[in-house]
Short mmCIF file of C-alpha atoms in Angstrom, two decimals:
data_model
loop_
_atom_site.label_atom_id
_atom_site.label_comp_id
_atom_site.label_asym_id
_atom_site.label_seq_id
_atom_site.Cartn_x
_atom_site.Cartn_y
_atom_site.Cartn_z
CA MET A 1 35.41 -11.76 2.30
CA GLU A 2 35.69 -8.73 0.16
CA LEU A 3 35.29 -10.82 -2.83
CA ILE A 4 32.14 -12.37 -1.80
CA ALA A 5 30.62 -9.10 -0.59
CA ASN A 6 31.36 -7.75 -4.23
CA VAL A 7 29.54 -10.27 -5.64
CA LEU A 8 26.54 -10.03 -3.39
CA ILE A 9 26.59 -6.21 -4.13
CA LYS A 10 27.04 -6.60 -8.02
CA ASN A 11 24.22 -8.87 -7.98
CA GLY A 12 21.98 -7.04 -5.45
CA LEU A 13 18.39 -8.17 -6.78
CA LEU A 14 19.51 -11.79 -6.42
CA PHE A 15 20.68 -11.12 -2.87
CA ALA A 16 17.47 -9.59 -1.99
CA PHE A 17 15.55 -12.72 -3.03
CA LEU A 18 17.80 -14.80 -1.15
CA ILE A 19 17.36 -12.42 1.97
CA VAL A 20 13.56 -12.18 1.51
CA GLY A 21 13.17 -16.25 1.21
CA ALA A 22 14.98 -16.50 4.32
CA VAL A 23 12.84 -13.82 6.13
CA MET A 24 9.78 -15.58 4.71
CA TRP A 25 10.70 -19.29 5.95
CA LEU A 26 11.75 -17.74 9.29
CA SER A 27 8.41 -16.13 9.77
CA TYR A 28 6.06 -18.89 8.54
CA TYR A 29 8.13 -21.01 10.86
CA ALA A 30 7.54 -18.67 13.83
CA SER A 31 3.94 -18.06 12.86
CA HIS A 32 3.73 -21.88 13.21
CA HIS A 33 5.30 -22.82 16.11
CA LEU A 34 5.58 -19.70 18.01
CA THR A 35 1.90 -18.30 17.68
CA ARG A 36 0.44 -21.51 16.44
CA GLY A 37 -0.67 -19.85 12.99
CA ARG A 38 -2.91 -17.46 14.70
CA LEU A 39 -0.50 -14.99 13.49
CA HIS A 40 -0.34 -15.34 9.69
CA GLY A 41 3.27 -15.55 8.35
CA SER A 42 3.07 -12.93 5.98
CA ALA A 43 1.95 -10.48 9.00
CA VAL A 44 5.31 -11.98 10.93
CA ALA A 45 7.28 -11.29 7.51
CA ILE A 46 6.24 -7.86 7.18
CA ILE A 47 6.98 -7.04 10.83
CA VAL A 48 10.14 -8.42 10.38
CA GLY A 49 10.89 -6.34 7.25
CA LEU A 50 9.79 -3.08 9.20
CA LEU A 51 12.19 -4.04 12.21
CA LEU A 52 15.06 -4.62 9.25
CA ALA A 53 13.82 -1.21 8.16
CA TYR A 54 14.72 0.33 11.77
CA ILE A 55 17.92 -1.09 12.12
CA GLY A 56 19.12 -0.19 8.81
CA GLY A 57 17.63 3.36 9.44
CA HIS A 58 19.07 3.68 12.81
CA PHE A 59 22.74 2.87 11.67
CA THR A 60 22.94 4.32 8.30
CA GLY A 61 20.99 7.46 9.28
CA GLY A 62 19.31 7.44 5.55
CA SER A 63 15.69 7.41 4.76
CA LYS A 64 15.47 4.03 2.97
CA GLY A 65 15.56 1.55 5.48
CA LEU A 66 17.99 -1.66 5.14
CA SER A 67 18.42 -0.86 1.79
CA ASP A 68 20.70 2.37 2.45
CA VAL A 69 23.27 -0.27 3.18
CA PRO A 70 24.96 -1.14 0.25
CA LEU A 71 24.99 -4.47 0.74
CA PHE A 72 21.28 -4.87 0.85
CA ALA A 73 20.85 -2.24 -2.07
CA GLY A 74 18.68 -4.63 -3.94
CA LEU A 75 16.32 -5.01 -1.33
CA GLY A 76 15.19 -1.25 -2.63
CA VAL A 77 14.76 -2.72 -6.33
CA MET A 78 13.00 -5.51 -5.02
CA GLY A 79 10.58 -3.56 -3.00
CA GLY A 80 10.42 -0.44 -5.27
CA ALA A 81 7.39 1.16 -6.61
CA MET A 82 8.13 -0.44 -10.03
CA LEU A 83 7.97 -4.13 -8.84
CA ARG A 84 5.52 -3.41 -6.20
CA ASP A 85 3.01 -1.89 -8.54
CA PHE A 86 3.88 -4.48 -11.14
CA ALA A 87 2.75 -7.19 -8.21
CA ILE A 88 -0.14 -5.53 -7.43
CA VAL A 89 -1.50 -5.22 -10.80
CA SER A 90 -1.03 -9.00 -11.27
CA THR A 91 -3.23 -9.70 -8.34
CA ALA A 92 -6.20 -8.34 -10.35
CA TYR A 93 -5.81 -11.23 -12.73
CA GLY A 94 -9.24 -13.40 -12.74
CA VAL A 95 -10.78 -10.53 -10.30
CA ASP A 96 -14.46 -10.28 -11.47
CA LEU A 97 -15.41 -6.94 -12.67
CA GLY A 98 -19.08 -6.77 -11.70
CA GLU A 99 -17.66 -7.16 -8.13
CA ILE A 100 -15.70 -3.66 -8.61
CA ARG A 101 -18.51 -2.32 -10.34
CA ARG A 102 -21.04 -3.25 -7.44
CA SER A 103 -18.82 -1.91 -5.02
CA GLY A 104 -18.10 1.36 -7.29
CA LEU A 105 -20.31 3.53 -5.26
CA VAL A 106 -18.59 2.38 -1.63
CA GLY A 107 -15.07 2.99 -3.27
CA VAL A 108 -15.85 6.38 -4.12
CA LEU A 109 -17.55 7.40 -1.07
CA SER A 110 -14.55 5.69 0.97
CA LEU A 111 -12.07 7.86 -1.01
CA ALA A 112 -13.89 11.27 -0.20
CA LEU A 113 -14.42 10.26 3.36
CA GLY A 114 -11.07 8.69 4.07
CA ILE A 115 -9.44 12.25 2.47
CA PHE A 116 -11.74 14.63 4.37
CA LEU A 117 -11.56 12.84 7.60
CA SER A 118 -7.56 12.45 7.53
CA PHE A 119 -7.20 15.98 6.68
CA ILE A 120 -9.65 17.06 9.96
CA VAL A 121 -8.09 14.91 12.22
CA GLY A 122 -4.62 16.15 11.27
CA ALA A 123 -5.51 19.51 11.35
CA ALA A 124 -7.02 19.31 14.90
CA VAL A 125 -4.08 17.65 16.22
CA ALA A 126 -2.06 20.58 14.75
CA LEU A 127 -4.28 23.02 16.63
CA MET A 128 -4.00 21.03 19.89
CA PHE A 129 -0.30 21.55 19.71
CA GLY A 130 -0.21 25.09 19.00
CA TYR A 131 0.15 25.28 15.14
CA SER A 132 -3.00 27.77 14.48
CA ASP A 133 -2.33 28.89 10.83
CA ALA A 134 -4.48 27.60 8.15
CA VAL A 135 -1.00 26.71 6.16
CA SER A 136 0.81 24.58 9.05
CA MET A 137 -2.88 22.87 9.98
CA THR A 138 -3.48 21.94 6.11
CA THR A 139 0.02 20.56 6.05
CA LEU A 140 -0.22 18.34 8.98
CA GLY A 141 -3.85 17.29 7.65
CA ALA A 142 -2.10 16.13 4.44
CA GLY A 143 0.38 14.30 6.24
CA ALA A 144 -2.42 12.64 7.96
CA ALA A 145 -3.67 11.45 4.50
CA THR A 146 -0.52 10.15 3.18
CA TYR A 147 3.59 10.72 3.40
CA ILE A 148 3.13 12.15 -0.15
CA VAL A 149 0.35 14.03 0.17
CA GLY A 150 2.06 15.84 3.13
CA PRO A 151 4.98 17.40 1.31
CA VAL A 152 3.20 18.12 -1.67
CA THR A 153 0.56 20.14 -0.02
CA GLY A 154 3.22 21.56 2.23
CA SER A 155 5.30 22.79 -0.28
CA ALA A 156 2.43 24.14 -2.74
CA LEU A 157 1.30 26.59 0.29
CA GLY A 158 4.41 27.22 1.23
CA ALA A 159 4.58 25.67 4.82
CA SER A 160 7.40 25.79 7.01
CA SER A 161 10.20 22.76 6.76
CA GLU A 162 9.46 21.63 10.18
CA VAL A 163 5.83 21.48 9.73
CA ILE A 164 6.42 19.47 6.42
CA ALA A 165 8.89 16.96 8.34
CA LEU A 166 6.25 16.54 10.77
CA SER A 167 3.50 15.65 7.91
CA VAL A 168 5.78 13.08 6.51
CA ALA A 169 6.38 11.63 9.86
CA ALA A 170 2.76 11.82 10.34
CA GLY A 171 2.42 9.71 7.25
CA LEU A 172 4.91 7.23 8.00
CA ILE A 173 3.31 6.29 11.31
CA LYS A 174 0.05 5.69 9.52
CA SER A 175 1.60 3.75 6.62
CA VAL A 176 3.40 1.93 9.45
CA LEU A 177 0.22 0.95 11.82
CA VAL A 178 -1.87 0.08 8.65
CA MET A 179 0.73 -2.41 7.47
CA VAL A 180 0.93 -4.02 11.39
CA GLY A 181 -2.28 -3.10 12.46
CA THR A 182 -4.51 -4.36 9.56
CA PRO A 183 -4.80 -8.21 10.68
CA PHE A 184 -5.34 -7.26 13.91
CA ILE A 185 -8.11 -4.94 13.44
CA ALA A 186 -9.67 -7.05 10.25
CA PRO A 187 -11.81 -9.23 12.23
CA LEU A 188 -13.46 -6.29 14.37
CA ILE A 189 -14.28 -4.08 11.48
CA GLY A 190 -15.58 -7.10 9.02
CA LEU A 191 -12.56 -6.48 6.79
CA ASN A 192 -13.38 -10.22 5.07
CA ASN A 193 -15.26 -9.29 1.79
CA PRO A 194 -13.88 -7.40 -1.49
CA LYS A 195 -16.60 -4.64 -0.86
CA ALA A 196 -14.99 -3.93 2.48
CA ALA A 197 -11.94 -4.19 1.17
CA MET A 198 -12.60 -1.46 -1.72
CA ALA A 199 -13.75 0.72 1.52
CA TYR A 200 -10.48 0.01 3.24
CA GLY A 201 -8.40 1.06 0.39
CA GLY A 202 -10.26 4.36 -0.26
CA LEU A 203 -10.37 5.02 3.50
CA MET A 204 -6.70 4.15 4.55
CA GLY A 205 -5.21 5.61 1.14
CA THR A 206 -1.60 4.79 1.98
CA THR A 207 -0.66 2.36 -0.96
CA SER A 208 2.42 0.87 0.82
CA GLY A 209 0.41 0.55 4.25
CA VAL A 210 -2.87 -0.94 2.22
CA ALA A 211 -0.70 -3.39 0.30
CA GLY A 212 1.36 -4.51 3.19
CA GLY A 213 -1.68 -4.75 5.46
CA LEU A 214 -4.14 -6.34 3.19
CA ALA A 215 -1.18 -8.80 2.05
CA ALA A 216 -0.83 -9.88 5.96
CA THR A 217 -4.87 -10.29 6.20
CA ASP A 218 -5.91 -12.09 3.24
CA LYS A 219 -4.39 -11.83 -0.09
CA ARG A 220 -7.21 -12.35 -2.02
CA LEU A 221 -8.69 -9.00 -0.72
CA VAL A 222 -5.27 -7.03 -2.14
CA PRO A 223 -6.77 -6.11 -5.49
CA TYR A 224 -9.96 -4.47 -4.40
CA GLY A 225 -8.16 -2.13 -1.65
CA ALA A 226 -5.33 -1.27 -4.10
CA MET A 227 -7.86 -0.53 -6.59
CA THR A 228 -9.24 2.57 -4.92
CA ALA A 229 -6.13 3.35 -2.56
CA THR A 230 -4.30 4.15 -5.79
CA PHE A 231 -6.64 7.15 -6.62
CA TYR A 232 -6.06 8.70 -3.14
CA THR A 233 -2.98 10.25 -3.02
CA GLY A 234 -3.59 11.80 -6.45
CA LEU A 235 -6.89 13.32 -5.18
CA GLY A 236 -5.34 14.31 -1.74
CA CYS A 237 -2.54 16.41 -3.60
CA LEU A 238 -5.42 17.74 -5.70
CA LEU A 239 -7.72 18.72 -2.92
CA GLY A 240 -5.40 19.28 -0.25
CA PRO A 241 -4.00 22.68 -1.17
CA SER A 242 -7.04 23.94 -2.81
CA LEU A 243 -10.52 23.01 -1.20
CA ILE A 244 -9.42 21.73 2.19
CA TYR A 245 -7.12 24.73 2.31
CA PHE A 246 -9.82 27.03 1.66
CA LEU A 247 -11.96 25.34 4.32
CA ILE A 248 -9.58 25.53 6.98
CA ARG A 249 -8.79 29.01 6.09
CA GLY A 250 -12.41 29.90 6.29
CA VAL A 251 -12.66 27.88 9.67
CA MET A 252 -9.50 29.93 10.92
CA GLY A 253 -10.41 33.11 9.79
CA GLY A 254 -7.35 33.47 7.75
CA MET B 1 4.60 -18.69 -23.91
CA ILE B 2 5.09 -17.34 -20.10
CA ILE B 3 6.47 -14.14 -21.22
CA TYR B 4 3.01 -13.06 -23.43
CA GLY B 5 1.71 -13.10 -19.73
CA VAL B 6 4.49 -10.98 -18.33
CA ALA B 7 4.28 -8.82 -21.35
CA VAL B 8 0.55 -8.27 -21.18
CA LEU B 9 0.65 -7.45 -17.45
CA ALA B 10 3.84 -5.05 -18.18
CA GLY B 11 1.79 -3.19 -21.28
CA CYS B 12 -1.09 -2.88 -18.64
CA LEU B 13 0.63 -1.05 -16.06
CA LEU B 14 2.46 0.97 -18.49
CA ALA B 15 -0.74 1.98 -20.16
CA GLY B 16 -2.09 2.42 -16.54
CA MET B 17 0.79 4.66 -15.48
CA VAL B 18 0.67 6.92 -18.67
CA VAL B 19 -3.20 7.45 -18.44
CA GLY B 20 -2.22 8.08 -14.39
CA ASP B 21 0.15 10.72 -15.30
CA ALA B 22 -1.62 11.99 -17.78
CA LEU B 23 -4.65 12.73 -15.49
CA GLY B 24 -2.39 14.27 -13.00
CA ALA B 25 -1.22 16.80 -15.33
CA LEU B 26 -4.70 17.32 -16.55
CA LEU B 27 -5.47 18.14 -12.86
CA ASN B 28 -2.46 20.23 -12.04
CA VAL B 29 -1.28 17.84 -9.34
CA GLU B 30 2.41 16.63 -8.97
CA SER B 31 1.01 13.15 -8.51
CA ASN B 32 -0.05 10.04 -10.83
CA VAL B 33 -3.90 9.64 -10.39
CA GLY B 34 -4.96 6.12 -10.06
CA GLY B 35 -2.70 4.34 -12.46
CA VAL B 36 -2.22 1.08 -10.79
CA GLY B 37 -6.21 1.02 -10.60
CA PHE B 38 -6.54 1.88 -14.58
CA ALA B 39 -3.80 -0.79 -15.06
CA MET B 40 -5.83 -3.34 -12.99
CA LEU B 41 -9.03 -2.50 -15.06
CA LEU B 42 -7.46 -2.85 -18.22
CA LEU B 43 -5.73 -6.43 -16.92
CA ILE B 44 -8.88 -7.60 -16.12
CA VAL B 45 -10.92 -6.56 -19.26
CA LEU B 46 -7.96 -7.62 -21.35
CA THR B 47 -7.36 -10.88 -20.12
CA ASP B 48 -10.83 -11.66 -19.78
CA ARG B 49 -11.49 -11.06 -23.55
CA MET B 50 -8.42 -12.88 -24.53
CA ARG B 51 -9.04 -15.79 -22.53
CA ARG B 52 -12.72 -15.85 -24.18
CA SER B 53 -11.06 -15.88 -27.65
CA GLY B 54 -8.39 -18.54 -26.91
CA HIS B 55 -5.78 -16.08 -26.83
CA PHE B 56 -4.98 -16.44 -23.13
CA PRO B 57 -3.67 -20.15 -22.63
CA GLN B 58 -2.79 -21.13 -19.10
CA HIS B 59 0.84 -20.79 -20.06
CA SER B 60 0.38 -17.40 -20.53
CA ALA B 61 -1.64 -16.74 -17.39
CA GLU B 62 1.15 -18.13 -15.67
CA GLY B 63 3.36 -15.28 -16.49
CA VAL B 64 0.85 -13.30 -14.53
CA LEU B 65 0.23 -15.60 -11.73
CA PHE B 66 4.11 -15.80 -11.02
CA TRP B 67 3.94 -12.25 -10.19
CA SER B 68 0.71 -12.49 -8.28
CA ALA B 69 2.73 -15.15 -6.20
CA MET B 70 5.64 -12.86 -5.39
CA TYR B 71 3.69 -10.19 -4.08
CA ILE B 72 3.89 -10.71 -0.73
CA PRO B 73 7.77 -11.08 -0.73
CA ILE B 74 8.06 -8.13 -2.62
CA VAL B 75 6.07 -6.22 -0.15
CA VAL B 76 8.21 -7.36 2.62
CA ALA B 77 11.09 -6.15 0.92
CA MET B 78 9.04 -2.99 0.48
CA ALA B 79 8.66 -3.03 4.12
CA SER B 80 12.26 -3.51 4.70
CA THR B 81 13.05 -0.21 3.00
CA GLN B 82 10.43 2.25 4.68
CA ASN B 83 11.56 5.22 6.54
CA VAL B 84 10.60 3.57 10.09
CA VAL B 85 13.30 5.64 11.96
CA SER B 86 11.60 8.76 10.63
CA ALA B 87 8.12 7.62 11.54
CA VAL B 88 9.49 6.65 15.23
CA LYS B 89 11.03 9.84 15.85
CA GLY B 90 8.14 11.87 14.60
CA GLY B 91 7.34 13.00 18.37
CA PRO B 92 3.93 13.58 19.81
CA VAL B 93 2.51 15.47 17.00
CA ALA B 94 2.95 13.19 13.97
CA LEU B 95 2.11 10.03 16.41
CA LEU B 96 -1.19 11.47 17.21
CA ALA B 97 -2.01 12.85 13.63
CA GLY B 98 -0.82 9.46 12.36
CA VAL B 99 -2.72 7.29 14.78
CA GLY B 100 -5.78 9.34 15.04
CA ALA B 101 -6.43 9.31 11.19
CA THR B 102 -5.88 5.62 11.18
CA VAL B 103 -7.87 4.78 13.97
CA VAL B 104 -10.93 6.99 12.90
CA CYS B 105 -10.76 5.68 9.33
CA TRP B 106 -10.59 2.24 10.87
CA ALA B 107 -13.99 3.05 12.66
CA LEU B 108 -15.57 3.79 9.32
CA VAL B 109 -14.83 0.73 7.32
CA PRO B 110 -17.98 -1.54 8.53
CA VAL B 111 -20.13 1.57 8.14
CA LEU B 112 -19.06 1.98 4.60
CA ALA B 113 -19.13 -1.82 3.59
CA ARG B 114 -22.51 -1.98 4.49
CA ILE B 115 -23.92 0.45 2.32
CA GLY B 116 -25.97 -1.60 -0.29
CA GLY B 117 -25.95 -4.56 1.98
CA ALA B 118 -23.33 -6.33 3.60
CA GLU B 119 -21.33 -8.99 1.58
CA ALA B 120 -20.76 -12.51 2.76
CA PRO B 121 -16.88 -12.84 3.81
CA LEU B 122 -14.77 -15.00 1.49
CA PRO B 123 -14.41 -18.65 2.35
CA PRO B 124 -11.28 -19.41 4.10
CA VAL B 125 -8.10 -20.84 2.44
CA ASP B 126 -5.54 -23.41 3.54
CA GLU B 127 -2.52 -21.38 4.45
CA ALA B 128 -0.55 -24.15 2.44
CA GLU B 129 -2.35 -23.86 -0.82
CA GLU B 130 -2.18 -19.66 -0.28
CA VAL B 131 1.64 -19.89 -0.09
#
């Protein structure tokens, strides 16, 4: 038993391929037979992945889901930023550059709107719960943008660790909600063409959320959504502790 | 050879990351700004040129297409490594901020997508083909 476990731990990435393969097979089977294909197999697989992450996090107390269990550490390599970005970029192969150029303006607008609106909503929620200082409001707003913008903005402004932790949680909720919710909301918001996908990436911004959500909806939309989403976190980190903080401080009067 | 496609893909991503990190440093932010986006643009332009001049045959393309086909499994692996426990335990402030920001932005997708004229939906695909 220990011998087998040792082999699996030493070859973690291969074991991850095996696990994900099994999850995919099960998910597509469930999609066909339990939902009659109404819920896409990839959507089921991503939900199963998130459930596994919850179970892993619950038992290990770590922050990296199932990959905190040594036996499943390979999932961290397979689903880590390097291979994820590698796969995202590969989906752009064969994309028509003209399409991106035509939707460029929408992409830029969606980025600006997405960042500002997330900050406004997050800051308003903070205020509702009694966090009335500009630093805490901006930090929570940053968390509502993405779970990276939150702590970056919070530490730049000197927010309390409690508020920073809340901002990370808000960003994680957004990311999980986008992953799970996109296939359900897509028909209602017309998310079925490249231009809408570019707007979607810019409005949502969470790379993992958009990557997962569009994969579960229609893989052909991935490159368009990812293209704009990739600018979001950087712009958020740029605008959060500067322009948006000054605006919120101005409104709150110091 | 398949490795040529993989190499071009890796080169594009690395170049994009360098540009994104440099842009981040230039703007004084602790984050990569648009690295993946630049990498995608580079891949689109570069492979299009190479294909036209006959330097990117089907075998090379397969090196890129393999990773494109691995995209969903990689995303599933990514999902299984998310900090879902923290998201669930965040309490009402985090929940409301996260859900609120998502819902407000969802509502704006159709508005933005209509700027400059609505686009026709992509044709449906057979699931068996896609997988």
